[in-house]
């Protein structure tokens, strides 16, 4: 039985924010120290929404640079680009032939797109929906199965996709299990709310709510963004409730426990204003992200360094993606026997 393989995809659609860092990047970096890991930039998934070549190219590099800047070691982890592993698309076709259409009709992302049409009063519920979105779960299953991923760390919104992948692996194994079986993958989904970072308005930080703070904002802009987090007008000297405060919650993810406890005490006692709290928050966020931002800026200014990592990682990924009986042999016929 193969060792556990942790695999996840990063859809390059816009810049990362502090919520992605806390909820996705940090746990994935921790897993990379412990397990065999495959992390890839899901550029063909992004193609469903991003149609501009320059924008997509930028996002692919920016996605990879973010992970590398945050400390992902491309020697230890296979870091690759989805489109550079064409076996994925071969497998997508094979899996499509085994997957009932009804399963795709019930997929959340597709249903949500139809619901949006209903709400907008559009009678053709499929208006504006492309086949890429419709087939998305099959492509995602192929991403996972082609690498024989066993554990898939994803956000909660992706759990249906992992269940579908397990179903699709089952259809394949049932049909062809005599000659080859895919491991049936499990989602690694954080169940607790402890790792959900609030956005500037107190709801979950998300690009779709426009309440996010980008991960690598330049220092002065980061300070401004933190200063702009709404707080009430309680005077400096009055006691304040740290529990309802967004900056305190954010501080909990970036400062050490002692600093957080001290800040909470000072807020409760009175004498600490929201402005001072935000300064503490800025210092903590900047101390953690400053060196990473520098690495990120360096990589984005030297994109060939990113491209090289993706090329090398994709070659390793491709070697893994080849059917097992073709691995290592270059996929061709066996070499002739040595001369006697
Ligand atoms: P967004 O909601 O901004 O579109 P995504 O859905 O692209 O973010 O999230 C990508 C990854 O980041 C997922 O694993 C998700 O769980 C994680 N993530 C996103 N927002 C947060 C947040 N506010 N707190 C913790 N994790 C988050
Ligand atoms: N769909 C995932 C997202 O939107 C990205 C993704 C694509 C992925 N392929 C994957 C995640 C395979 C895990 C495994 O976040």
Short mmCIF file of C-alpha atoms and ligand atoms in Angstrom, two decimals:
data_model
loop_
_atom_site.label_atom_id
_atom_site.label_comp_id
_atom_site.label_asym_id
_atom_site.label_seq_id
_atom_site.Cartn_x
_atom_site.Cartn_y
_atom_site.Cartn_z
CA UNK A 1 0.00 0.00 0.00
CA UNK A 2 1.39 3.39 -1.01
CA UNK A 3 2.26 5.95 1.66
CA UNK A 4 -0.18 8.76 2.40
CA UNK A 5 0.01 11.43 -0.24
CA UNK A 6 -1.28 14.90 0.60
CA UNK A 7 -2.37 16.76 -2.49
CA UNK A 8 -4.04 20.09 -2.97
CA UNK A 9 -4.72 22.57 -5.75
CA UNK A 10 -4.53 26.32 -5.58
CA UNK A 11 -6.81 28.12 -7.99
CA UNK A 12 -4.93 31.18 -9.27
CA UNK A 13 -7.74 33.71 -9.40
CA UNK A 14 -6.55 36.88 -7.75
CA UNK A 15 -4.22 37.65 -4.92
CA UNK A 16 -4.21 35.82 -1.61
CA UNK A 17 -5.48 37.39 1.60
CA UNK A 18 -4.78 36.97 5.31
CA UNK A 19 -7.65 34.43 5.58
CA UNK A 20 -6.08 32.19 2.92
CA UNK A 21 -2.77 32.44 4.76
CA UNK A 22 -4.19 31.36 8.12
CA UNK A 23 -6.75 28.84 6.84
CA UNK A 24 -4.97 27.24 3.90
CA UNK A 25 -1.30 28.16 3.49
CA UNK A 26 -0.09 27.70 7.07
CA UNK A 27 -1.72 24.29 7.62
CA UNK A 28 -0.46 23.11 4.22
CA UNK A 29 3.09 24.21 5.07
CA UNK A 30 2.86 22.28 8.33
CA UNK A 31 1.63 19.18 6.46
CA UNK A 32 4.53 19.52 4.01
CA UNK A 33 6.96 18.98 6.87
CA UNK A 34 5.25 15.75 7.84
CA UNK A 35 3.96 14.03 4.71
CA UNK A 36 4.67 13.39 1.07
CA UNK A 37 3.02 16.44 -0.50
CA UNK A 38 1.92 17.47 -3.98
CA UNK A 39 0.78 21.10 -4.30
CA UNK A 40 -0.20 22.47 -7.67
CA UNK A 41 -1.41 25.63 -9.33
CA UNK A 42 -4.80 24.75 -10.84
CA UNK A 43 -4.53 26.92 -13.93
CA UNK A 44 -7.06 25.01 -16.06
CA UNK A 45 -9.60 25.43 -13.28
CA UNK A 46 -8.95 29.16 -13.35
CA UNK A 47 -9.54 29.22 -17.10
CA UNK A 48 -13.27 28.86 -16.46
CA UNK A 49 -13.35 32.40 -15.15
CA UNK A 50 -10.10 34.07 -16.25
CA UNK A 51 -9.98 34.54 -20.02
CA UNK A 52 -7.12 37.01 -20.29
CA UNK A 53 -3.76 35.34 -21.03
CA UNK A 54 -1.67 38.03 -19.32
CA UNK A 55 -3.84 37.96 -16.23
CA UNK A 56 -3.72 34.17 -16.02
CA UNK A 57 0.07 34.10 -16.48
CA UNK A 58 0.44 36.69 -13.72
CA UNK A 59 -1.85 34.74 -11.38
CA UNK A 60 -0.03 31.44 -11.97
CA UNK A 61 3.28 33.04 -11.03
CA UNK A 62 1.79 34.98 -8.19
CA UNK A 63 0.15 31.84 -6.76
CA UNK A 64 3.39 29.86 -6.93
CA UNK A 65 5.47 32.80 -5.61
CA UNK A 66 3.13 33.19 -2.64
CA UNK A 67 3.65 29.61 -1.52
CA UNK A 68 7.38 29.72 -2.09
CA UNK A 69 7.68 33.05 -0.26
CA UNK A 70 5.74 31.60 2.68
CA UNK A 71 8.35 28.87 2.98
CA UNK A 72 7.25 25.94 0.84
CA UNK A 73 10.35 23.91 0.00
CA UNK A 74 10.15 22.68 -3.63
CA UNK A 75 12.71 19.97 -2.94
CA UNK A 76 10.48 18.40 -0.33
CA UNK A 77 7.11 19.12 -1.93
CA UNK A 78 6.29 18.53 -5.58
CA UNK A 79 5.18 22.01 -6.67
CA UNK A 80 3.70 21.92 -10.15
CA UNK A 81 1.38 23.45 -12.66
CA UNK A 82 -1.75 21.51 -13.58
CA UNK A 83 -1.54 22.26 -17.32
CA UNK A 84 1.99 20.84 -17.44
CA UNK A 85 0.71 17.40 -16.47
CA UNK A 86 -1.36 16.50 -19.55
CA UNK A 87 -2.08 13.00 -18.18
CA UNK A 88 -4.63 14.82 -16.00
CA UNK A 89 -6.72 15.65 -19.06
CA UNK A 90 -6.48 12.15 -20.48
CA UNK A 91 -7.79 10.84 -17.19
CA UNK A 92 -10.54 13.50 -17.18
CA UNK A 93 -11.85 11.99 -20.42
CA UNK A 94 -11.74 8.46 -19.06
CA UNK A 95 -13.49 9.48 -15.83
CA UNK A 96 -16.09 11.45 -17.78
CA UNK A 97 -17.08 8.22 -19.53
CA UNK A 98 -17.82 6.61 -16.16
CA UNK A 99 -19.51 9.50 -14.35
CA UNK A 100 -23.30 9.86 -14.42
CA UNK A 101 -24.44 13.25 -15.70
CA UNK A 102 -26.89 13.48 -12.80
CA UNK A 103 -23.98 13.73 -10.37
CA UNK A 104 -22.79 16.88 -12.14
CA UNK A 105 -26.34 18.31 -12.16
CA UNK A 106 -26.28 18.13 -8.36
CA UNK A 107 -22.88 19.80 -7.90
CA UNK A 108 -23.07 22.85 -5.59
CA UNK A 109 -21.10 25.24 -7.81
CA UNK A 110 -23.26 24.47 -10.84
CA UNK A 111 -26.48 24.68 -8.82
CA UNK A 112 -25.40 27.99 -7.31
CA UNK A 113 -24.77 29.42 -10.79
CA UNK A 114 -28.29 28.36 -11.86
CA UNK A 115 -29.78 29.83 -8.69
CA UNK A 116 -28.14 33.14 -9.52
CA UNK A 117 -29.91 33.07 -12.88
CA UNK A 118 -33.23 32.30 -11.19
CA UNK A 119 -32.76 35.23 -8.81
CA UNK A 120 -31.88 37.51 -11.71
CA UNK A 121 -35.15 36.50 -13.44
CA UNK A 122 -33.30 34.84 -16.36
CA UNK A 123 -35.45 32.04 -17.80
CA UNK A 124 -32.57 30.04 -19.36
CA UNK A 125 -31.06 28.75 -16.12
CA UNK A 126 -27.88 27.65 -17.91
CA UNK A 127 -27.23 31.11 -19.34
CA UNK A 128 -23.61 32.17 -18.89
CA UNK A 129 -22.54 28.75 -17.54
CA UNK A 130 -19.72 27.09 -19.46
CA UNK A 131 -18.96 23.36 -19.70
CA UNK A 132 -15.75 23.96 -17.74
CA UNK A 133 -17.80 24.86 -14.67
CA UNK A 134 -20.12 21.92 -15.30
CA UNK A 135 -17.25 19.43 -15.64
CA UNK A 136 -15.21 21.00 -12.85
CA UNK A 137 -15.73 18.11 -10.39
CA UNK A 138 -14.48 15.56 -12.94
CA UNK A 139 -11.34 17.57 -13.62
CA UNK A 140 -10.78 17.91 -9.90
CA UNK A 141 -11.20 14.15 -9.46
CA UNK A 142 -8.61 13.63 -12.21
CA UNK A 143 -6.20 16.05 -10.47
CA UNK A 144 -6.38 13.96 -7.33
CA UNK A 145 -6.51 10.47 -8.79
CA UNK A 146 -3.81 10.97 -11.40
CA UNK A 147 -1.32 11.49 -8.55
CA UNK A 148 -2.88 8.78 -6.39
CA UNK A 149 -3.60 11.41 -3.72
CA UNK A 150 -4.91 9.90 -0.50
CA UNK A 151 -5.47 13.03 1.63
CA UNK A 152 -6.78 16.29 0.24
CA UNK A 153 -6.63 19.39 2.46
CA UNK A 154 -9.31 21.83 1.29
CA UNK A 155 -11.72 24.43 2.60
CA UNK A 156 -15.18 23.33 3.66
CA UNK A 157 -16.72 24.65 0.43
CA UNK A 158 -14.76 21.96 -1.45
CA UNK A 159 -15.92 18.94 0.53
CA UNK A 160 -18.56 17.92 -2.02
CA UNK A 161 -15.82 17.78 -4.66
CA UNK A 162 -13.86 15.33 -2.53
CA UNK A 163 -16.95 13.16 -1.99
CA UNK A 164 -17.49 13.17 -5.75
CA UNK A 165 -13.86 12.18 -6.29
CA UNK A 166 -14.35 9.22 -3.95
CA UNK A 167 -17.51 8.23 -5.88
CA UNK A 168 -15.76 8.57 -9.23
CA UNK A 169 -12.77 6.54 -8.00
CA UNK A 170 -15.32 3.91 -6.97
CA UNK A 171 -16.89 3.80 -10.46
CA UNK A 172 -13.45 3.33 -11.98
CA UNK A 173 -12.34 0.70 -9.49
CA UNK A 174 -15.57 -1.22 -9.91
CA UNK A 175 -15.14 -1.28 -13.68
CA UNK A 176 -11.40 -1.74 -14.06
CA UNK A 177 -10.32 -2.87 -10.60
CA UNK A 178 -9.07 -6.16 -12.02
CA UNK A 179 -6.04 -4.43 -13.52
CA UNK A 180 -5.66 -1.23 -11.51
CA UNK A 181 -7.39 0.56 -8.62
CA UNK A 182 -7.18 4.16 -7.51
CA UNK A 183 -6.79 4.83 -3.81
CA UNK A 184 -10.04 6.43 -2.60
CA UNK A 185 -9.06 9.86 -1.24
CA UNK A 186 -10.24 11.54 1.95
CA UNK A 187 -10.77 15.26 2.49
CA UNK A 188 -8.78 16.89 5.27
CA UNK A 189 -11.20 19.59 6.28
CA UNK A 190 -10.79 21.76 9.33
CA UNK A 191 -14.04 21.37 11.25
CA UNK A 192 -13.44 23.97 13.95
CA UNK A 193 -14.22 27.64 13.49
CA UNK A 194 -10.99 28.53 15.27
CA UNK A 195 -9.15 28.97 12.01
CA UNK A 196 -11.72 31.17 10.29
CA UNK A 197 -10.28 34.64 10.08
CA UNK A 198 -12.78 37.50 10.12
CA UNK A 199 -12.64 40.20 7.49
CA UNK A 200 -12.74 43.93 8.16
CA UNK A 201 -16.54 43.80 8.57
CA UNK A 202 -16.52 40.86 10.99
CA UNK A 203 -17.84 38.29 8.49
CA UNK A 204 -15.48 35.54 7.23
CA UNK A 205 -12.67 37.21 5.32
CA UNK A 206 -13.36 36.52 1.66
CA UNK A 207 -12.65 38.01 -1.75
CA UNK A 208 -16.35 37.74 -2.49
CA UNK A 209 -17.31 39.97 0.46
CA UNK A 210 -14.64 42.54 -0.38
CA UNK A 211 -13.65 42.62 3.30
CA UNK A 212 -10.18 41.15 2.84
CA UNK A 213 -6.67 42.36 3.49
CA UNK A 214 -4.29 41.19 0.75
CA UNK A 215 -1.39 39.10 2.03
CA UNK A 216 1.49 41.05 0.55
CA UNK A 217 0.29 44.63 0.75
CA UNK A 218 3.24 47.01 0.91
CA UNK A 219 3.94 48.07 4.49
CA UNK A 220 2.34 51.53 4.35
CA UNK A 221 -0.81 50.14 2.71
CA UNK A 222 -1.02 47.32 5.23
CA UNK A 223 -0.91 49.87 8.02
CA UNK A 224 -3.68 51.87 6.36
CA UNK A 225 -5.83 48.78 5.78
CA UNK A 226 -5.52 47.81 9.44
CA UNK A 227 -6.28 51.38 10.57
CA UNK A 228 -9.44 51.32 8.47
CA UNK A 229 -10.95 48.29 10.28
CA UNK A 230 -14.16 49.71 11.77
CA UNK A 231 -14.27 50.02 15.57
CA UNK A 232 -16.78 51.84 17.79
CA UNK A 233 -16.21 55.25 19.35
CA UNK A 234 -15.58 54.15 22.95
CA UNK A 235 -13.14 56.70 24.42
CA UNK A 236 -9.55 55.59 25.07
CA UNK A 237 -9.89 55.53 28.86
CA UNK A 238 -13.10 53.42 28.93
CA UNK A 239 -13.01 49.63 29.38
CA UNK A 240 -13.63 47.68 26.18
CA UNK A 241 -14.86 44.19 25.39
CA UNK A 242 -12.07 42.38 23.51
CA UNK A 243 -14.35 39.52 22.47
CA UNK A 244 -16.37 41.38 19.89
CA UNK A 245 -13.32 43.09 18.38
CA UNK A 246 -12.09 42.17 14.90
CA UNK A 247 -8.54 43.49 15.50
CA UNK A 248 -8.27 41.34 18.65
CA UNK A 249 -9.37 38.25 16.73
CA UNK A 250 -6.85 39.01 14.01
CA UNK A 251 -4.15 39.60 16.62
CA UNK A 252 -4.84 36.10 17.96
CA UNK A 253 -3.54 34.66 14.68
CA UNK A 254 -0.40 36.75 14.39
CA UNK A 255 0.89 37.58 17.90
CA UNK A 256 2.11 35.19 20.60
CA UNK A 257 -0.27 34.16 23.38
CA UNK A 258 1.37 36.45 25.93
CA UNK A 259 0.95 39.57 23.79
CA UNK A 260 -2.68 38.70 23.11
CA UNK A 261 -3.41 38.14 26.82
CA UNK A 262 -1.73 41.44 27.69
CA UNK A 263 -3.71 43.38 25.08
CA UNK A 264 -6.96 41.82 26.28
CA UNK A 265 -6.19 42.81 29.88
CA UNK A 266 -5.39 46.39 28.89
CA UNK A 267 -8.58 46.74 26.82
CA UNK A 268 -10.71 45.41 29.66
CA UNK A 269 -9.06 47.66 32.21
CA UNK A 270 -9.51 50.80 30.10
CA UNK A 271 -6.71 53.07 28.95
CA UNK A 272 -5.97 51.27 25.68
CA UNK A 273 -7.61 52.82 22.64
CA UNK A 274 -8.55 51.05 19.40
CA UNK A 275 -5.82 53.01 17.65
CA UNK A 276 -3.14 51.57 19.90
CA UNK A 277 -4.61 48.09 19.46
CA UNK A 278 -4.39 48.49 15.69
CA UNK A 279 -0.76 49.58 15.99
CA UNK A 280 -0.04 46.37 17.92
CA UNK A 281 -1.86 44.39 15.24
CA UNK A 282 0.08 46.05 12.44
CA UNK A 283 3.39 45.33 14.20
CA UNK A 284 2.49 41.66 14.67
CA UNK A 285 1.25 41.13 11.10
CA UNK A 286 4.16 43.01 9.62
CA UNK A 287 6.72 41.10 11.70
CA UNK A 288 5.36 37.80 10.38
CA UNK A 289 4.72 38.82 6.79
CA UNK A 290 7.48 41.40 6.15
CA UNK A 291 10.25 38.91 5.28
CA UNK A 292 7.81 36.82 3.23
CA UNK A 293 6.68 39.92 1.33
CA UNK A 294 10.31 40.64 0.51
CA UNK A 295 10.80 37.13 -0.89
CA UNK A 296 7.55 37.43 -2.82
CA UNK A 297 8.56 40.77 -4.35
CA UNK A 298 11.94 39.31 -5.29
CA UNK A 299 10.34 36.32 -7.04
CA UNK A 300 7.79 38.45 -8.89
CA UNK A 301 10.63 40.68 -10.09
CA UNK A 302 12.50 37.54 -11.26
CA UNK A 303 9.75 35.39 -12.75
CA UNK A 304 12.22 32.99 -14.37
CA UNK A 305 13.01 31.71 -10.86
CA UNK A 306 9.33 30.85 -10.39
CA UNK A 307 9.07 29.30 -13.85
CA UNK A 308 12.08 27.09 -13.16
CA UNK A 309 10.55 25.76 -9.96
CA UNK A 310 7.27 25.02 -11.76
CA UNK A 311 9.08 23.34 -14.68
CA UNK A 312 11.13 21.10 -12.43
CA UNK A 313 8.16 20.29 -10.17
CA UNK A 314 5.93 19.57 -13.15
CA UNK A 315 8.47 17.12 -14.56
CA UNK A 316 8.42 15.28 -11.22
CA UNK A 317 4.62 15.48 -11.16
CA UNK A 318 4.40 14.04 -14.66
CA UNK A 319 6.59 11.13 -13.73
CA UNK A 320 4.16 10.32 -10.94
CA UNK A 321 1.11 10.81 -13.17
CA UNK A 322 2.14 8.22 -15.72
CA UNK A 323 0.25 4.94 -15.46
CA UNK A 324 2.13 2.78 -12.94
CA UNK A 325 3.20 0.19 -15.52
CA UNK A 326 4.77 2.97 -17.60
CA UNK A 327 6.61 4.70 -14.77
CA UNK A 328 10.34 4.78 -14.91
CA UNK A 329 10.47 3.13 -18.33
CA UNK A 330 9.69 6.27 -20.30
CA UNK A 331 6.41 4.67 -21.34
CA UNK A 332 7.88 2.91 -24.40
CA UNK A 333 8.52 -0.79 -25.01
CA UNK A 334 10.96 -2.51 -22.64
CA UNK A 335 14.63 -2.10 -23.58
CA UNK A 336 16.20 -4.95 -25.59
CA UNK A 337 18.07 -7.55 -23.55
CA UNK A 338 21.79 -6.82 -23.12
CA UNK A 339 24.06 -8.52 -25.69
CA UNK A 340 25.29 -11.97 -24.55
P1 LIG B 1 -12.30 33.37 -0.84
O1 LIG B 1 -13.44 33.12 0.11
O2 LIG B 1 -11.61 34.65 -0.55
O3 LIG B 1 -12.70 33.24 -2.30
P2 LIG B 1 -11.15 30.83 -1.25
O4 LIG B 1 -12.49 30.20 -1.25
O5 LIG B 1 -10.42 30.99 -2.54
O6 LIG B 1 -11.26 32.25 -0.54
O7 LIG B 1 -10.25 30.05 -0.19
C1 LIG B 1 -9.07 29.36 -0.50
C2 LIG B 1 -8.61 28.66 0.77
O8 LIG B 1 -8.43 29.61 1.84
C3 LIG B 1 -9.61 27.64 1.32
O9 LIG B 1 -8.85 26.53 1.82
C4 LIG B 1 -10.31 28.33 2.45
O10 LIG B 1 -10.75 27.46 3.46
C5 LIG B 1 -9.22 29.26 2.98
N1 LIG B 1 -9.85 30.49 3.49
C6 LIG B 1 -10.47 31.45 2.78
N2 LIG B 1 -10.94 32.44 3.55
C7 LIG B 1 -10.60 32.09 4.82
C8 LIG B 1 -10.81 32.72 6.10
N3 LIG B 1 -11.42 33.88 6.21
N4 LIG B 1 -10.33 32.10 7.20
C9 LIG B 1 -9.69 30.91 7.09
N5 LIG B 1 -9.47 30.28 5.92
C10 LIG B 1 -9.91 30.84 4.80
N1 LIG B 2 -11.31 23.55 -6.52
C1 LIG B 2 -10.29 23.96 -5.59
C2 LIG B 2 -10.62 25.39 -5.07
O1 LIG B 2 -11.37 26.09 -5.71
C3 LIG B 2 -8.91 23.96 -6.22
C4 LIG B 2 -8.54 22.59 -6.71
C5 LIG B 2 -8.51 22.17 -8.02
C6 LIG B 2 -8.20 21.47 -5.92
N2 LIG B 2 -8.14 20.88 -8.08
C7 LIG B 2 -7.96 20.40 -6.82
C8 LIG B 2 -8.08 21.28 -4.55
C9 LIG B 2 -7.60 19.13 -6.35
C10 LIG B 2 -7.73 20.00 -4.09
C11 LIG B 2 -7.48 18.95 -4.99
O2 LIG B 2 -10.10 25.77 -4.04
#
